[in-house]
PDB file of C-alpha atoms in Angstrom:
ATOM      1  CA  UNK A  13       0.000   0.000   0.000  1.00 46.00           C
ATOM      2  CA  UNK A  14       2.672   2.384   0.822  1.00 47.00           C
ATOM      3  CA  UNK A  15       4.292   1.464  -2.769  1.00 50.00           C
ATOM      4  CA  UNK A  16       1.484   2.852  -4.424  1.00 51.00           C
ATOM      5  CA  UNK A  17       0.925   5.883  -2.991  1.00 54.00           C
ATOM      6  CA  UNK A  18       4.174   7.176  -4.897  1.00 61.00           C
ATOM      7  CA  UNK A  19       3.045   5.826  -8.294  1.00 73.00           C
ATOM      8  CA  UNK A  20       0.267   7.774  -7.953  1.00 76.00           C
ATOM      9  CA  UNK A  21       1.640  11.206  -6.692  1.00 74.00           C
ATOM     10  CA  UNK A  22       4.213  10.544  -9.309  1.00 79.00           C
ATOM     11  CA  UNK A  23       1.975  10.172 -12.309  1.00 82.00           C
ATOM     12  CA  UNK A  24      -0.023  13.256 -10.900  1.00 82.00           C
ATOM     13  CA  UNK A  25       3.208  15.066 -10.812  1.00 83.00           C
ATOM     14  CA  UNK A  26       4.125  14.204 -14.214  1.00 85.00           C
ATOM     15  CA  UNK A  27       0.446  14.919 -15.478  1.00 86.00           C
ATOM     16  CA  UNK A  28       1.113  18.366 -14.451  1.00 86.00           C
ATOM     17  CA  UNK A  29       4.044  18.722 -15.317  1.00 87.00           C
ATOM     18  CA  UNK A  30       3.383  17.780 -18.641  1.00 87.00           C
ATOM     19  CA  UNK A  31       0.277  19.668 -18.883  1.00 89.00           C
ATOM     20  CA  UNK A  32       2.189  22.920 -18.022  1.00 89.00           C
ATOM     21  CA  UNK A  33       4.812  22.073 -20.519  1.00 89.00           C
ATOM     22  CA  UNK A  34       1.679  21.917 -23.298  1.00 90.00           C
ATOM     23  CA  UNK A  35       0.383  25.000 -21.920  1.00 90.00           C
ATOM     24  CA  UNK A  36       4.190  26.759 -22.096  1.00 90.00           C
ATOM     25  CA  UNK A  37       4.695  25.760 -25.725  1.00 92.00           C
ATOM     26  CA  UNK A  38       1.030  26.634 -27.057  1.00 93.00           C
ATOM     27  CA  UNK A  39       2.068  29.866 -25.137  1.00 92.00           C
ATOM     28  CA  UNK A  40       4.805  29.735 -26.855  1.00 93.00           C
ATOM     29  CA  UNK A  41       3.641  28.995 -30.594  1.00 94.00           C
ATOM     30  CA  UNK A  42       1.028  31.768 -30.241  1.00 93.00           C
ATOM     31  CA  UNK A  43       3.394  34.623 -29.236  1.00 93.00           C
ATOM     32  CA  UNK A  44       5.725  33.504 -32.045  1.00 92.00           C
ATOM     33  CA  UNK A  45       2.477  33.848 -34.149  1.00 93.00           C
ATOM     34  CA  UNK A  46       1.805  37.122 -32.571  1.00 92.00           C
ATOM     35  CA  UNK A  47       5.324  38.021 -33.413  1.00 93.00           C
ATOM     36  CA  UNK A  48       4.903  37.398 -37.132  1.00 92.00           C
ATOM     37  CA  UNK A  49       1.623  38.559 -37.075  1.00 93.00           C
ATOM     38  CA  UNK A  50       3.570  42.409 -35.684  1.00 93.00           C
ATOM     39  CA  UNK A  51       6.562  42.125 -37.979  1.00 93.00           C
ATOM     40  CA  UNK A  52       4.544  41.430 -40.934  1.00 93.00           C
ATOM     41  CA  UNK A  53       2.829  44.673 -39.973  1.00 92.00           C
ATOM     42  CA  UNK A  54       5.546  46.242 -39.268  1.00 92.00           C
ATOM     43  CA  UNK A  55       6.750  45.967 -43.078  1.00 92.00           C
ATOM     44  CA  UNK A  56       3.215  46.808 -44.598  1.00 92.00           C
ATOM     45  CA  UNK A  57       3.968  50.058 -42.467  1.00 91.00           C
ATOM     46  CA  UNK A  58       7.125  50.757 -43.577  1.00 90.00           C
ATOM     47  CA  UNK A  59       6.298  50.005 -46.999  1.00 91.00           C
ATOM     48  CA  UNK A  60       3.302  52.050 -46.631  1.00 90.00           C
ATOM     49  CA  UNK A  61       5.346  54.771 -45.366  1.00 88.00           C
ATOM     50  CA  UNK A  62       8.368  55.163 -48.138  1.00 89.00           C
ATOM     51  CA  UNK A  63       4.717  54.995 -50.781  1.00 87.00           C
ATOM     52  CA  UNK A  64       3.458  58.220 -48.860  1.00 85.00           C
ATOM     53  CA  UNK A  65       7.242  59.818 -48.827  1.00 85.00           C
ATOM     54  CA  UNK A  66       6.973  58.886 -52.219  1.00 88.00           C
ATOM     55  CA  UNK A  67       3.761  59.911 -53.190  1.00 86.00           C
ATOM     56  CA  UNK A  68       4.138  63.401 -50.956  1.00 88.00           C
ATOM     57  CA  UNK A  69       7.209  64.176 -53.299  1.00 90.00           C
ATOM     58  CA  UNK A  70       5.133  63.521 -56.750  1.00 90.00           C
ATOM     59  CA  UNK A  71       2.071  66.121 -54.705  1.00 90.00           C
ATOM     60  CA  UNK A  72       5.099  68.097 -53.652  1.00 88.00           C
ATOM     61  CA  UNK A  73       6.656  68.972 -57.407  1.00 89.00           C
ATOM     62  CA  UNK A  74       2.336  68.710 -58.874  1.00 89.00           C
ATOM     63  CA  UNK A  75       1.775  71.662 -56.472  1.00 89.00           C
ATOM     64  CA  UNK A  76       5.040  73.488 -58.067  1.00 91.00           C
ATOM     65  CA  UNK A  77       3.990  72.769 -61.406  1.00 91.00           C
ATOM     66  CA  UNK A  78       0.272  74.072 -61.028  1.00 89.00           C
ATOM     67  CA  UNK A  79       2.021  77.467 -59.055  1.00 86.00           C
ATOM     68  CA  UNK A  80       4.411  77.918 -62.074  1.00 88.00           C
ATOM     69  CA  UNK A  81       1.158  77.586 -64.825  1.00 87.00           C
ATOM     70  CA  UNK A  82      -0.604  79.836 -61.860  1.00 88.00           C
ATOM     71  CA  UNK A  83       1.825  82.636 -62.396  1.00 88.00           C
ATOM     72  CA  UNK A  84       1.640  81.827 -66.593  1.00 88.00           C
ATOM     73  CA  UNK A  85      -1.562  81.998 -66.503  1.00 87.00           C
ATOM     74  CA  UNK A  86      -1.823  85.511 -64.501  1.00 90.00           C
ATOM     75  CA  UNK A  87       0.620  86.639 -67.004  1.00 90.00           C
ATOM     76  CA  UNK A  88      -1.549  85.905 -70.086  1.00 88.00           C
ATOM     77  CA  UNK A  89      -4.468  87.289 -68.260  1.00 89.00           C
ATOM     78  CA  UNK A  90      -2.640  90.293 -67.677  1.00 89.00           C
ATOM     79  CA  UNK A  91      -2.061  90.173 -71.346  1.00 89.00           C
ATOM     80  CA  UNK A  92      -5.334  89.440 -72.298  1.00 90.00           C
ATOM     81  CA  UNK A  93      -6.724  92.406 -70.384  1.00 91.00           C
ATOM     82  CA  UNK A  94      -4.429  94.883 -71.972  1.00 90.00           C
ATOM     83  CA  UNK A  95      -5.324  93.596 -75.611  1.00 92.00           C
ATOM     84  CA  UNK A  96      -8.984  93.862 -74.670  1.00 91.00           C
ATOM     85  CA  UNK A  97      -8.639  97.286 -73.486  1.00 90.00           C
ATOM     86  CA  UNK A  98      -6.918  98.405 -76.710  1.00 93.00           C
ATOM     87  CA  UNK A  99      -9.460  96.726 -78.238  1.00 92.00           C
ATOM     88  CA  UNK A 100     -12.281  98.238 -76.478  1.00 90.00           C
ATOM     89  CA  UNK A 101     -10.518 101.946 -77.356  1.00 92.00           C
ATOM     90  CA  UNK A 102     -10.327 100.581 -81.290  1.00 92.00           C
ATOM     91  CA  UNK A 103     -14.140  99.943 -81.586  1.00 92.00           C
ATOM     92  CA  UNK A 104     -15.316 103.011 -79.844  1.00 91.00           C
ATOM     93  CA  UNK A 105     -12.932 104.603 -82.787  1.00 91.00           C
ATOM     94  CA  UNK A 106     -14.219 102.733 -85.451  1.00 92.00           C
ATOM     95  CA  UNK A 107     -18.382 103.257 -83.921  1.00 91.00           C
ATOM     96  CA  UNK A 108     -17.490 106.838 -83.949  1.00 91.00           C
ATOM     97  CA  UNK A 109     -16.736 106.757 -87.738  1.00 92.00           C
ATOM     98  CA  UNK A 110     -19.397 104.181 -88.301  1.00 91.00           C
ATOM     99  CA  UNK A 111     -21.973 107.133 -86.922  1.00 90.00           C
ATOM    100  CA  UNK A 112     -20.112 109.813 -88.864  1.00 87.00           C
ATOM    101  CA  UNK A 113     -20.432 107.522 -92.374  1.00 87.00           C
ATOM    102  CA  UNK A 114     -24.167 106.889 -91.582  1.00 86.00           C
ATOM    103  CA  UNK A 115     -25.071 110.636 -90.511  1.00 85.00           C
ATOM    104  CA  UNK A 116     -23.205 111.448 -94.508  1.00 84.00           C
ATOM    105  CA  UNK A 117     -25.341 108.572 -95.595  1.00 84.00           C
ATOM    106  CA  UNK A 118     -29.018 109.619 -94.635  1.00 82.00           C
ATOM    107  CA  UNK A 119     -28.009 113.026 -95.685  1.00 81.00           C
ATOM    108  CA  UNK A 120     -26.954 111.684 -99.203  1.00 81.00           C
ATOM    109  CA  UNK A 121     -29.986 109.531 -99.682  1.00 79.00           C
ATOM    110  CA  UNK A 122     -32.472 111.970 -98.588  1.00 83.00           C
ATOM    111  CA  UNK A 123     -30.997 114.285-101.624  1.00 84.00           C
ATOM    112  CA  UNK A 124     -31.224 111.092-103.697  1.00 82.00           C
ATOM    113  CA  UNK A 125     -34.623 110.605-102.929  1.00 84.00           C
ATOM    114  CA  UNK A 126     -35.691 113.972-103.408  1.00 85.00           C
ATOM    115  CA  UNK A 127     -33.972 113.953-107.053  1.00 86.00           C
ATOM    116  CA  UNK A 128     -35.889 110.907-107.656  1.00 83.00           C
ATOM    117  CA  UNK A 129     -39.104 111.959-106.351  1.00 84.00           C
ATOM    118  CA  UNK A 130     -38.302 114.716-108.396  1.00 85.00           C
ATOM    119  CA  UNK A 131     -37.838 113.165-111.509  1.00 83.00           C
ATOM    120  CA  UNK A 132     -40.911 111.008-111.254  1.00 84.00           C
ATOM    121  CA  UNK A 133     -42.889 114.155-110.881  1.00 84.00           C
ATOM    122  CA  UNK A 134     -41.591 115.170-113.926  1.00 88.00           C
ATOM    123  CA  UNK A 135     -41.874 111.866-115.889  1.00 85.00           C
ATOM    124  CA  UNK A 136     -45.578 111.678-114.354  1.00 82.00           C
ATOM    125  CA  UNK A 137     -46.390 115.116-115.974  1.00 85.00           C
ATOM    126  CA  UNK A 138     -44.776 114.118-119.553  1.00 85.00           C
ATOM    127  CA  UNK A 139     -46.851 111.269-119.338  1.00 82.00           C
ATOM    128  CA  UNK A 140     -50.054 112.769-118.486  1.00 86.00           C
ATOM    129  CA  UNK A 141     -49.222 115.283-121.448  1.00 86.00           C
ATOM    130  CA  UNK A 142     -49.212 112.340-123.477  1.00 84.00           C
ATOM    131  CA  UNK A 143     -51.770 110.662-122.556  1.00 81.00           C
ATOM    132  CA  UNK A 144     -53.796 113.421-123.166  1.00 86.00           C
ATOM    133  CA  UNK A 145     -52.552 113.728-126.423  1.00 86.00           C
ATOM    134  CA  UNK A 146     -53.012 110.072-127.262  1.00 82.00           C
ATOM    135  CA  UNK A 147     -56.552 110.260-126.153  1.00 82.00           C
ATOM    136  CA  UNK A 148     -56.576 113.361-128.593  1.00 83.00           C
ATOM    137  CA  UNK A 149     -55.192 111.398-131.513  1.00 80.00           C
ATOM    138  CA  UNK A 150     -57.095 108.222-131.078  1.00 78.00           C
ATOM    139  CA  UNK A 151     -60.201 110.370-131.001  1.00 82.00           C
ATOM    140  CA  UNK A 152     -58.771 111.756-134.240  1.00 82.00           C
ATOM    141  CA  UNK A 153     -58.135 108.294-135.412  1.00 77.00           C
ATOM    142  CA  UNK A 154     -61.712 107.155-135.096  1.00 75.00           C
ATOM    143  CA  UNK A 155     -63.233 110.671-136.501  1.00 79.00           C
ATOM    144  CA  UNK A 156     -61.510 110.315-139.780  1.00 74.00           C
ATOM    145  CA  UNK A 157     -61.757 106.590-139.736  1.00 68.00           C
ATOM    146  CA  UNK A 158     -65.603 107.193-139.730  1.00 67.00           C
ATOM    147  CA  UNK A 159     -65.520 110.013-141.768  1.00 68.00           C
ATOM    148  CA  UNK A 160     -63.994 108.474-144.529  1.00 59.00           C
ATOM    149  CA  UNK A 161     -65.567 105.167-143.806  1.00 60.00           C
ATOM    150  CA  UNK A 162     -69.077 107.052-145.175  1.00 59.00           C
ATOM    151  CA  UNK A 163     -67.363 109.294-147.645  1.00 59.00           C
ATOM    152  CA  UNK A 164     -64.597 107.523-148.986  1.00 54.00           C
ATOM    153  CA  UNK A 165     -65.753 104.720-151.251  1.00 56.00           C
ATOM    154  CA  UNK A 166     -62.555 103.883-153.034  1.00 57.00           C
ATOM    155  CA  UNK A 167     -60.716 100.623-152.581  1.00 58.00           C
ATOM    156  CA  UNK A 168     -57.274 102.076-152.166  1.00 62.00           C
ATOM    157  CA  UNK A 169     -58.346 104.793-150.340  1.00 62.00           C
ATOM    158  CA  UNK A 170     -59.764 102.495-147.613  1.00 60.00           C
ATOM    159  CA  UNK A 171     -56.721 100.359-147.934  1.00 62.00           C
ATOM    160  CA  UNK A 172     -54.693 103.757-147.263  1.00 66.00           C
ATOM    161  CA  UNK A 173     -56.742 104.698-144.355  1.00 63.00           C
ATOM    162  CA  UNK A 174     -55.956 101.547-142.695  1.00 63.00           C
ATOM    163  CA  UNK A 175     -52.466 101.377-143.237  1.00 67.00           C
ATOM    164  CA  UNK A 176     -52.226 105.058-141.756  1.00 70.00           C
ATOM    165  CA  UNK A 177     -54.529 103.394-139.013  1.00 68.00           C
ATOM    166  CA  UNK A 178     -51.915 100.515-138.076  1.00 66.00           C
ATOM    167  CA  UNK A 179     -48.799 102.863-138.710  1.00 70.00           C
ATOM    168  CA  UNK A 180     -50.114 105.245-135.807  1.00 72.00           C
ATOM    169  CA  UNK A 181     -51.262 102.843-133.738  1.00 68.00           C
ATOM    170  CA  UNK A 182     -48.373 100.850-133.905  1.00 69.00           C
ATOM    171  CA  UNK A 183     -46.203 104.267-133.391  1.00 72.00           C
ATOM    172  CA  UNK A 184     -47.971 104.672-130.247  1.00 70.00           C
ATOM    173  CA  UNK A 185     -47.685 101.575-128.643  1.00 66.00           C
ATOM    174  CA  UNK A 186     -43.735 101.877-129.282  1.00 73.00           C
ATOM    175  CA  UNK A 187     -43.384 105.107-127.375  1.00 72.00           C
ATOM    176  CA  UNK A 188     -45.811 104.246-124.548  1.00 69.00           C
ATOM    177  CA  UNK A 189     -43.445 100.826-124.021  1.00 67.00           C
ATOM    178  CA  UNK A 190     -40.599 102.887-124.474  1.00 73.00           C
ATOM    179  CA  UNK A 191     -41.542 105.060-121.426  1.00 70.00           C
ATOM    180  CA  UNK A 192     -42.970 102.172-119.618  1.00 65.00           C
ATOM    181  CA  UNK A 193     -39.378 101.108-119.899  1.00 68.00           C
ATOM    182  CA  UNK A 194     -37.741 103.872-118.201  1.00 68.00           C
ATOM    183  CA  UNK A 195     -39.857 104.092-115.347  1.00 61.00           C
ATOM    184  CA  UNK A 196     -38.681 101.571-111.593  1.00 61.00           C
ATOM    185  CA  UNK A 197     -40.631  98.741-111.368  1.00 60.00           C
ATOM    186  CA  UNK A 198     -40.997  99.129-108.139  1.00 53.00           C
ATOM    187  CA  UNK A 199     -43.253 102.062-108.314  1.00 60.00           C
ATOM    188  CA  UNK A 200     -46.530 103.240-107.582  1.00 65.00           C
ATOM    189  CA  UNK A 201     -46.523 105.425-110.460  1.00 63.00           C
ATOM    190  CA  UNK A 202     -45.777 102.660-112.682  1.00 63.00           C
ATOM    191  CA  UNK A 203     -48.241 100.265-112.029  1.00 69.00           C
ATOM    192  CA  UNK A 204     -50.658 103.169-112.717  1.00 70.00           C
ATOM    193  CA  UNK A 205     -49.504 104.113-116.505  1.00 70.00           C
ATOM    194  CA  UNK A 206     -49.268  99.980-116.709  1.00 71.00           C
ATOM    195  CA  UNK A 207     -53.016  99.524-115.889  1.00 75.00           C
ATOM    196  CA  UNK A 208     -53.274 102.886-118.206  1.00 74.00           C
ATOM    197  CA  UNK A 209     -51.450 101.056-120.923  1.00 72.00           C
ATOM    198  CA  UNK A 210     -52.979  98.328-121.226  1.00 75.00           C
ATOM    199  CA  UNK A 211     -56.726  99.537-121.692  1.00 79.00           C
ATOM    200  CA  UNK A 212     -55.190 102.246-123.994  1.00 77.00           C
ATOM    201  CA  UNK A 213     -53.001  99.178-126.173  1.00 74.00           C
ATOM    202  CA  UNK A 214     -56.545  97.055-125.499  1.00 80.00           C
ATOM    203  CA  UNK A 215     -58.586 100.222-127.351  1.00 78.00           C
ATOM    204  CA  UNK A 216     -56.207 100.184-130.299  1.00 74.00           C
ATOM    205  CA  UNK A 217     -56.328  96.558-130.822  1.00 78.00           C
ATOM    206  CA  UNK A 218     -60.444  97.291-130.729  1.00 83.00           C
ATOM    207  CA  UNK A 219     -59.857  99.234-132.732  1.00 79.00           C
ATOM    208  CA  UNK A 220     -57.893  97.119-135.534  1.00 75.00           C
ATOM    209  CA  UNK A 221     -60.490  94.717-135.050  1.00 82.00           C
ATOM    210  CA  UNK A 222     -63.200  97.232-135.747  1.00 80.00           C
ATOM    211  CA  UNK A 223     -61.482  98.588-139.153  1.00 76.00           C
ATOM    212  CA  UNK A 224     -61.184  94.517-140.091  1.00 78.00           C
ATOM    213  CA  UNK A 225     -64.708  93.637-139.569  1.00 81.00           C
ATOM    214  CA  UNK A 226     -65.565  97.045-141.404  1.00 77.00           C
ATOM    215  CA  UNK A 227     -63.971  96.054-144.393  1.00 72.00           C
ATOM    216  CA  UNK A 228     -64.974  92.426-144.698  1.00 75.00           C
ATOM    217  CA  UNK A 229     -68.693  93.965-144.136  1.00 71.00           C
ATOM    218  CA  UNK A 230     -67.602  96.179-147.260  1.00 62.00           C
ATOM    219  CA  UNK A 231     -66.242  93.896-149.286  1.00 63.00           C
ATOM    220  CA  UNK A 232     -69.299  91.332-148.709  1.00 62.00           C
ATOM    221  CA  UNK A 233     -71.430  94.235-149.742  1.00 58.00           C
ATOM    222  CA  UNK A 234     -69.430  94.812-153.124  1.00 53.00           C
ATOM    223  CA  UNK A 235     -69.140  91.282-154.337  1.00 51.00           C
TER     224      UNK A 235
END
């Protein structure tokens, strides 16, 4: 009985002993892990730290480039202001003139339009002059075409009279075209003497058809 008593204290002993030894090297393992686990740290750090050294030179010389186009810049602008500005004095010259040129302008086309106003006046009172005398002669024209119509019984003759008929007529219409021609377009004064023309060109052709159907009546008659 006694024998056993030291078995037992001594596997007891070594139990703990070897249970402390387990517990000493897991200790052990985990602070080495712990140590790795820091070190490897520690060089993501200092890694980390020479990139931001790094990096804070490239912001460092970025910052001196963007002051040195800064002061470029502020230079142009200065520049640019100073070109404006003689700029500025150049168009307030050249508006000047511009006023100058269109004050000479108005005055010159209020003379122009006054010449032409003028000369449609006068061109409206040639034209009324001859109109009235056209009137005059076409009234002619008829009178002695009647006249001669009853009187007048030879062939020839009539064939005369309407030859002198178309000749005058035909005279007329020239010169009213003709002044038709040399009036603007454009103008009041010309559509007028148009519309005028063209019942006065639309009488004579009446006219031409009148003397026609006068002398086939005639010659009807004769045969």
């Amino acid at each position: 009985g006694w024998q056993a008593i030291p078995s037992a204290f001594s596997r007891k002993v070594k139990e703990v002993v070897d249970t402390k030894e387990n517990e000493e090297r897991e200790v052990k393992k985990k602070h080495s892990q712990e140590r790795d686990q820091i070190q490897t740290k520690v060089t993501e750090l200092t890694m980390k730290t020479k990139n931001n050294d790094q990096r804070q030179l490239e912001v460092s010389a970025e910052i001196r480039k963007l002051s040195d186009s800064v002061s470029n810049e502020k230079r142009d602008i200065s520049a640019l202001q100073a070109k404006v500005a003689r700029l500025a004095d150049q168009k307030a010259a050249l508006e000047e003139k511009q006023r100058d040129l269109d004050s000479r302008q108005n005055s010159f086309d209020e003379r122009e339009k006054r010449r032409e106003l003028d000369d449609l006046t006068q061109k409206e009172t040639e034209i009324k002059n001859q109109r009235r005398q056209w009137q005059d002669e076409v009234r002619a024209v008829n009178q002695a075409y009647d006249k001669r119509l009853i009187h007048d019984a030879n062939v020839k003759a009539k064939a005369d009279l309407e030859g002198d008929i178309s000749d005058r007529i035909g005279v007329r219409e020239h010169e009213l075209r003709s002044v038709l021609g040399q009036l603007p377009e454009a103008s009041d004064l010309h559509d007028h003497l148009a519309d005028y023309a063209r019942r006065v060109l639309e009488r004579f052709e009446e006219v031409r058809k009148e003397n026609q159907q006068a002398n086939e009546g005639r010659s009807r008659v004769e045969h």
